[in-house]
CSV table of C-alpha atoms and ligand atoms in Angstrom, one decimal:
chain,number,residue,atom,x,y,z
A,1,UNK,CA,-33.7,28.2,58.3
A,2,UNK,CA,-31.6,30.9,60.3
A,3,UNK,CA,-33.3,34.2,60.7
A,4,UNK,CA,-29.8,35.9,60.9
A,5,UNK,CA,-28.5,35.0,57.3
A,6,UNK,CA,-32.3,35.8,55.8
A,7,UNK,CA,-31.6,39.1,57.6
A,8,UNK,CA,-28.4,39.0,56.2
A,9,UNK,CA,-29.5,38.1,52.1
A,10,UNK,CA,-32.7,41.1,52.7
A,11,UNK,CA,-29.8,43.3,53.6
A,12,UNK,CA,-27.4,42.7,50.3
A,13,UNK,CA,-30.5,42.2,48.4
A,14,UNK,CA,-32.0,45.8,48.8
A,15,UNK,CA,-28.7,47.2,48.5
A,16,UNK,CA,-27.6,46.4,45.1
A,17,UNK,CA,-30.5,48.6,43.7
A,18,UNK,CA,-28.8,51.8,45.3
A,19,UNK,CA,-25.0,50.2,44.5
A,20,UNK,CA,-26.2,49.8,40.9
A,21,UNK,CA,-28.0,53.5,40.5
A,22,UNK,CA,-25.2,54.3,42.4
A,23,UNK,CA,-22.6,53.7,39.8
A,24,UNK,CA,-23.1,55.9,36.7
A,25,UNK,CA,-21.6,59.1,38.5
A,26,UNK,CA,-19.3,57.7,41.0
A,27,UNK,CA,-16.1,56.3,38.0
A,28,UNK,CA,-13.7,58.6,39.1
A,29,UNK,CA,-10.8,57.2,41.2
A,30,UNK,CA,-10.1,57.5,45.0
A,31,UNK,CA,-7.1,59.6,46.3
A,32,UNK,CA,-6.8,56.8,49.0
A,33,UNK,CA,-5.9,52.7,47.3
A,34,UNK,CA,-7.5,49.8,48.9
A,35,UNK,CA,-5.2,47.4,51.6
A,36,UNK,CA,-4.5,45.6,49.0
A,37,UNK,CA,-2.7,48.4,47.2
A,38,UNK,CA,-5.4,48.8,44.9
A,39,UNK,CA,-6.6,52.2,43.7
A,40,UNK,CA,-10.1,52.9,44.8
A,41,UNK,CA,-13.4,54.2,42.9
A,42,UNK,CA,-15.7,55.8,44.3
A,43,UNK,CA,-18.3,53.1,43.7
A,44,UNK,CA,-16.3,50.6,45.7
A,45,UNK,CA,-16.8,53.5,48.8
A,46,UNK,CA,-20.1,54.0,48.3
A,47,UNK,CA,-21.3,50.3,48.4
A,48,UNK,CA,-18.5,49.4,51.1
A,49,UNK,CA,-20.2,52.3,53.2
A,50,UNK,CA,-23.5,51.6,52.3
A,51,UNK,CA,-22.7,47.6,53.2
A,52,UNK,CA,-21.3,48.2,56.6
A,53,UNK,CA,-24.3,50.5,58.0
A,54,UNK,CA,-26.8,47.9,56.5
A,55,UNK,CA,-25.2,44.9,57.5
A,56,UNK,CA,-23.4,46.0,61.2
A,57,UNK,CA,-26.9,47.5,61.9
A,58,UNK,CA,-28.2,43.6,62.5
A,59,UNK,CA,-28.2,41.6,65.7
A,60,UNK,CA,-27.2,39.0,63.3
A,61,UNK,CA,-23.6,41.3,62.7
A,62,UNK,CA,-21.2,40.7,64.7
A,63,UNK,CA,-18.3,42.4,62.8
A,64,UNK,CA,-18.5,43.2,58.8
A,65,UNK,CA,-14.9,42.5,57.1
A,66,UNK,CA,-14.5,44.2,53.5
A,67,UNK,CA,-11.3,44.0,50.2
A,68,UNK,CA,-11.9,47.7,51.2
A,69,UNK,CA,-11.0,48.7,54.6
A,70,UNK,CA,-7.7,47.2,57.2
A,71,UNK,CA,-9.4,45.9,59.7
A,72,UNK,CA,-12.5,44.0,59.8
A,73,UNK,CA,-15.6,46.9,61.6
A,74,UNK,CA,-16.9,44.8,64.9
A,75,UNK,CA,-20.9,45.4,65.5
A,76,UNK,CA,-23.1,43.5,68.1
A,77,UNK,CA,-21.9,40.2,69.8
A,78,UNK,CA,-24.2,38.6,66.8
A,79,UNK,CA,-23.0,35.4,66.2
A,80,UNK,CA,-22.3,35.6,62.3
A,81,UNK,CA,-19.3,38.1,60.3
A,82,UNK,CA,-19.0,38.9,56.9
A,83,UNK,CA,-16.6,39.1,54.4
A,84,UNK,CA,-17.4,41.4,51.2
A,85,UNK,CA,-15.4,42.4,47.8
A,86,UNK,CA,-18.4,45.2,47.9
A,87,UNK,CA,-17.8,45.8,43.3
A,88,UNK,CA,-15.8,43.0,42.5
A,89,UNK,CA,-14.7,44.2,39.2
A,90,UNK,CA,-14.4,48.2,39.7
A,91,UNK,CA,-12.2,48.6,37.1
A,92,UNK,CA,-15.0,47.4,34.4
A,93,UNK,CA,-16.7,50.7,35.4
A,94,UNK,CA,-14.6,52.3,33.3
A,95,UNK,CA,-15.3,50.4,30.1
A,96,UNK,CA,-19.4,49.8,31.9
A,97,UNK,CA,-18.8,45.9,31.7
A,98,UNK,CA,-19.7,43.3,34.3
A,99,UNK,CA,-18.9,43.9,38.2
A,100,UNK,CA,-20.6,42.1,41.2
A,101,UNK,CA,-20.9,42.0,44.9
A,102,UNK,CA,-20.1,39.1,46.6
A,103,UNK,CA,-20.4,38.0,49.8
A,104,UNK,CA,-19.7,35.2,52.5
A,105,UNK,CA,-21.2,34.8,56.2
A,106,UNK,CA,-19.3,33.3,58.7
A,107,UNK,CA,-20.0,31.6,61.8
A,108,UNK,CA,-16.6,32.2,63.1
A,109,UNK,CA,-14.8,35.9,63.4
A,110,UNK,CA,-12.2,36.6,60.2
A,111,UNK,CA,-10.0,34.9,59.1
A,112,UNK,CA,-11.3,31.7,59.0
A,113,UNK,CA,-11.5,29.1,57.4
A,114,UNK,CA,-13.7,28.2,54.1
A,115,UNK,CA,-15.6,25.2,56.6
A,116,UNK,CA,-17.0,28.3,58.7
A,117,UNK,CA,-19.2,29.1,55.6
A,118,UNK,CA,-22.9,29.3,56.2
A,119,UNK,CA,-24.0,30.7,53.4
A,120,UNK,CA,-22.3,32.8,50.4
A,121,UNK,CA,-23.4,34.6,47.6
A,122,UNK,CA,-22.8,37.2,44.8
A,123,UNK,CA,-24.5,40.4,42.9
A,124,UNK,CA,-24.3,40.3,39.3
A,125,UNK,CA,-24.7,43.9,37.9
A,126,UNK,CA,-25.0,42.8,34.1
A,127,UNK,CA,-27.6,43.7,32.2
A,128,UNK,CA,-30.1,42.5,34.3
A,129,UNK,CA,-29.5,42.3,38.6
A,130,UNK,CA,-28.9,38.5,39.6
A,131,UNK,CA,-28.9,37.4,42.8
A,132,UNK,CA,-26.8,34.0,43.2
A,133,UNK,CA,-27.3,32.4,47.2
A,134,UNK,CA,-25.7,29.3,48.6
A,135,UNK,CA,-26.6,27.6,51.6
A,136,UNK,CA,-27.6,24.3,52.9
A,137,UNK,CA,-26.1,22.4,50.3
A,138,UNK,CA,-27.9,24.3,46.9
A,139,UNK,CA,-27.4,26.8,45.1
A,140,UNK,CA,-30.2,29.5,44.6
A,141,UNK,CA,-30.5,32.2,41.4
A,142,UNK,CA,-32.9,35.0,41.3
A,143,UNK,CA,-33.7,38.2,39.3
A,144,UNK,CA,-33.7,41.6,41.7
A,145,UNK,CA,-36.2,44.8,40.7
A,146,UNK,CA,-36.5,46.8,42.5
A,147,UNK,CA,-35.3,45.2,45.8
A,148,UNK,CA,-37.6,42.1,45.1
A,149,UNK,CA,-36.1,39.1,44.2
A,150,UNK,CA,-37.4,36.9,41.9
A,151,UNK,CA,-35.9,32.9,42.2
A,152,UNK,CA,-35.3,31.9,38.3
A,153,UNK,CA,-33.3,28.8,39.7
A,154,UNK,CA,-34.4,27.2,42.0
A,155,UNK,CA,-31.3,24.4,42.2
A,156,UNK,CA,-28.3,25.5,39.8
A,157,UNK,CA,-25.7,23.3,39.5
A,158,UNK,CA,-22.9,23.0,36.8
A,159,UNK,CA,-23.7,21.8,33.5
A,160,UNK,CA,-21.8,18.3,33.2
A,161,UNK,CA,-20.8,19.9,29.0
A,162,UNK,CA,-18.5,22.4,29.7
A,163,UNK,CA,-17.8,24.8,26.9
A,164,UNK,CA,-16.0,27.7,28.7
A,165,UNK,CA,-12.7,28.8,30.3
A,166,UNK,CA,-11.3,32.1,31.6
A,167,UNK,CA,-7.4,32.9,33.1
A,168,UNK,CA,-6.0,35.9,34.6
A,169,UNK,CA,-2.0,37.0,34.6
A,170,UNK,CA,0.2,37.8,31.9
A,171,UNK,CA,0.8,34.4,30.0
A,172,UNK,CA,4.4,35.2,30.0
A,173,UNK,CA,4.3,35.1,33.9
A,174,UNK,CA,2.4,31.8,33.8
A,175,UNK,CA,4.5,29.4,35.1
A,176,UNK,CA,5.6,26.2,32.2
A,177,UNK,CA,3.1,23.7,33.9
A,178,UNK,CA,0.3,25.9,34.1
A,179,UNK,CA,0.6,27.1,31.1
A,180,UNK,CA,0.4,23.5,29.7
A,181,UNK,CA,-2.6,22.8,31.2
A,182,UNK,CA,-4.3,25.5,29.8
A,183,UNK,CA,-3.1,24.2,26.3
A,184,UNK,CA,-5.2,21.1,27.2
A,185,UNK,CA,-8.2,23.3,28.4
A,186,UNK,CA,-7.8,25.4,25.3
A,187,UNK,CA,-8.5,22.5,22.4
A,188,UNK,CA,-11.4,21.4,24.7
A,189,UNK,CA,-13.2,24.5,25.6
A,190,UNK,CA,-13.6,28.9,24.5
A,191,UNK,CA,-12.1,31.6,26.6
A,192,UNK,CA,-14.6,33.6,27.9
A,193,UNK,CA,-12.5,36.6,30.1
A,194,UNK,CA,-14.1,39.6,31.0
A,195,UNK,CA,-12.1,41.1,33.8
A,196,UNK,CA,-14.2,40.7,36.4
A,197,UNK,CA,-13.7,37.4,37.9
A,198,UNK,CA,-17.9,37.2,39.0
A,199,UNK,CA,-19.1,37.8,35.1
A,200,UNK,CA,-17.0,34.9,34.6
A,201,UNK,CA,-17.1,32.4,37.7
A,202,UNK,CA,-20.9,33.7,36.4
A,203,UNK,CA,-20.0,31.9,33.1
A,204,UNK,CA,-18.8,28.6,34.3
A,205,UNK,CA,-21.8,28.4,36.2
A,206,UNK,CA,-24.0,29.2,33.6
A,207,UNK,CA,-22.3,26.9,30.7
A,208,UNK,CA,-19.2,25.1,32.4
A,209,UNK,CA,-16.0,25.0,32.2
A,210,UNK,CA,-13.2,26.9,34.9
A,211,UNK,CA,-12.5,30.2,35.9
A,212,UNK,CA,-8.7,30.6,37.6
A,213,UNK,CA,-6.4,33.5,38.1
A,214,UNK,CA,-2.7,31.0,38.7
A,215,UNK,CA,-0.1,32.3,40.6
A,216,UNK,CA,2.4,33.5,38.3
A,217,UNK,CA,6.1,33.9,38.4
A,218,UNK,CA,6.3,36.8,39.9
A,219,UNK,CA,3.4,36.7,42.3
A,220,UNK,CA,3.3,33.2,43.1
A,221,UNK,CA,0.0,34.0,45.6
A,222,UNK,CA,-1.8,35.6,42.8
A,223,UNK,CA,-3.8,38.1,42.5
A,224,UNK,CA,-7.6,37.6,44.1
A,225,UNK,CA,-8.0,37.2,48.2
A,226,UNK,CA,-9.0,33.9,49.7
A,227,UNK,CA,-11.9,35.8,52.6
A,228,UNK,CA,-13.1,37.9,49.4
A,229,UNK,CA,-13.4,36.3,46.4
A,230,UNK,CA,-12.0,33.2,47.1
A,231,UNK,CA,-14.0,31.1,50.1
A,232,UNK,CA,-17.0,32.6,48.6
A,233,UNK,CA,-17.0,31.2,45.5
A,234,UNK,CA,-15.1,28.0,46.3
A,235,UNK,CA,-18.2,27.2,48.7
A,236,UNK,CA,-21.5,28.4,45.7
A,237,UNK,CA,-19.4,26.3,43.1
A,238,UNK,CA,-19.0,23.6,45.7
A,239,UNK,CA,-22.6,23.8,46.3
A,240,UNK,CA,-23.3,23.9,42.1
A,241,UNK,CA,-21.8,20.7,42.4
A,242,UNK,CA,-19.1,22.0,41.4
A,243,UNK,CA,-14.9,22.0,42.3
A,244,UNK,CA,-12.5,24.4,43.8
A,245,UNK,CA,-8.8,24.6,44.2
A,246,UNK,CA,-5.6,27.0,45.5
A,247,UNK,CA,-3.9,24.2,43.2
A,248,UNK,CA,-3.4,21.7,45.7
A,249,UNK,CA,-6.8,21.1,47.5
A,250,UNK,CA,-10.6,22.7,47.9
A,251,UNK,CA,-10.0,26.4,48.4
A,252,UNK,CA,-12.3,25.8,51.6
A,253,UNK,CA,-9.9,24.0,53.2
A,254,UNK,CA,-7.6,26.9,53.4
A,255,UNK,CA,-7.0,29.1,56.4
A,256,UNK,CA,-5.9,32.8,55.8
A,257,UNK,CA,-3.4,33.7,58.3
A,258,UNK,CA,-4.7,37.7,57.5
A,259,UNK,CA,-8.1,39.6,56.4
A,260,UNK,CA,-6.4,40.6,52.9
A,261,UNK,CA,-4.4,36.9,52.3
A,262,UNK,CA,-3.7,36.0,48.9
A,263,UNK,CA,-4.2,32.7,47.0
A,264,UNK,CA,-4.3,30.8,43.7
A,265,UNK,CA,-7.9,30.4,42.5
A,266,UNK,CA,-9.4,27.7,40.1
A,267,UNK,CA,-13.2,26.6,39.8
A,268,UNK,CA,-15.3,24.7,37.8
A,269,UNK,CA,-16.0,20.9,36.5
A,270,UNK,CA,-14.1,18.5,39.1
A,271,UNK,CA,-12.6,16.8,35.8
A,272,UNK,CA,-10.8,20.1,35.2
A,273,UNK,CA,-9.5,20.8,38.4
A,274,UNK,CA,-8.4,16.9,39.2
A,275,UNK,CA,-6.7,17.7,36.0
A,276,UNK,CA,-5.3,21.2,37.1
A,277,UNK,CA,-4.0,19.9,40.8
A,278,UNK,CA,-2.0,16.9,38.8
A,279,UNK,CA,-0.7,19.5,36.0
A,280,UNK,CA,0.8,21.4,38.8
A,281,UNK,CA,1.9,18.9,41.0
A,282,UNK,CA,4.0,17.1,39.1
B,301,AFP,P1,-10.2,45.0,40.2
B,301,AFP,O1,-11.5,44.6,41.0
B,301,AFP,O2,-9.3,46.2,40.3
B,301,AFP,O3,-11.5,45.4,38.4
B,301,AFP,O4,-10.3,43.9,40.5
B,301,AFP,C1,-10.8,42.7,39.6
B,301,AFP,C2,-10.3,41.1,39.9
B,301,AFP,O5,-9.5,41.6,41.8
B,301,AFP,C3,-11.2,40.2,40.2
B,301,AFP,O6,-12.5,40.5,39.9
B,301,AFP,C4,-10.4,40.0,38.2
B,301,AFP,O7,-11.0,38.7,38.1
B,301,AFP,C5,-9.0,40.3,37.5
B,301,AFP,O8,-8.9,40.7,39.1
B,301,AFP,C6,-8.7,41.1,37.0
B,301,AFP,O9,-7.7,40.5,36.8
B,301,AFP,P2,-6.8,41.6,35.4
B,301,AFP,O10,-6.8,42.7,35.3
B,301,AFP,O11,-5.7,41.1,35.6
B,301,AFP,O12,-7.3,40.1,34.2
């Protein structure tokens, strides 16, 4: 056990009630866009600033990078580098649907390979606030109440009798190979798609199945970011016995050249990921 990683996990858990508590008054858009060219809500900025300030106050944190800022912010000479999507699915704030905070803890400066992750997790702001953490090959789920974490699942594993799927992007923008793959999946699983990756991935962790945001005809790199979304989610799902892919190989084997690099992203039960890679590779 590393005290540094524990301290990072404590900060994320302690910050979750503040992020959640700050949502109601922050549903308005800021004038700036984030580095990926997407509109930022006041809530995105608020969550990002809270995490930056509190994580960089730790001796263990060497830098903080987030989806909401151009470059990583240096901290001390701490050994861990944190990448975060402070409010994944923040456009769901308007419709009052699920959102989350995603984070990855790397042992190398960013950008880095997914193999440099030493822990990853997410907070889900659903009807209750939960936190899922993967480290040392094990995934735990806790309920957060007033910053206190109570473990509710010691060893979370992806169920082996999958039931749900969700794929992003407009269907006419899907490639023929991907659309054909989805035709098969639709015969076996039921659709669950909520517009916040973290909520949809948590359904896969809960019920088994597959979530993906594919490369599109007009956007082969897809929508989601490797460092802030792809790596952490791949680390969590693989630690829970599932698989991840960019369409060819595990997302953890992908190393971005740039902080904000995008990637096609698929996570879920291994047979579905294997079939996907076979379908896209034909
Ligand atoms: P926002 O953070 O801008 O709401 O985007 C959410 C997201 O990055 C990811 O969480 C979703 O899976 C995906 O975008 C949804 O995209 P579509 O709106 O294209 O379905």
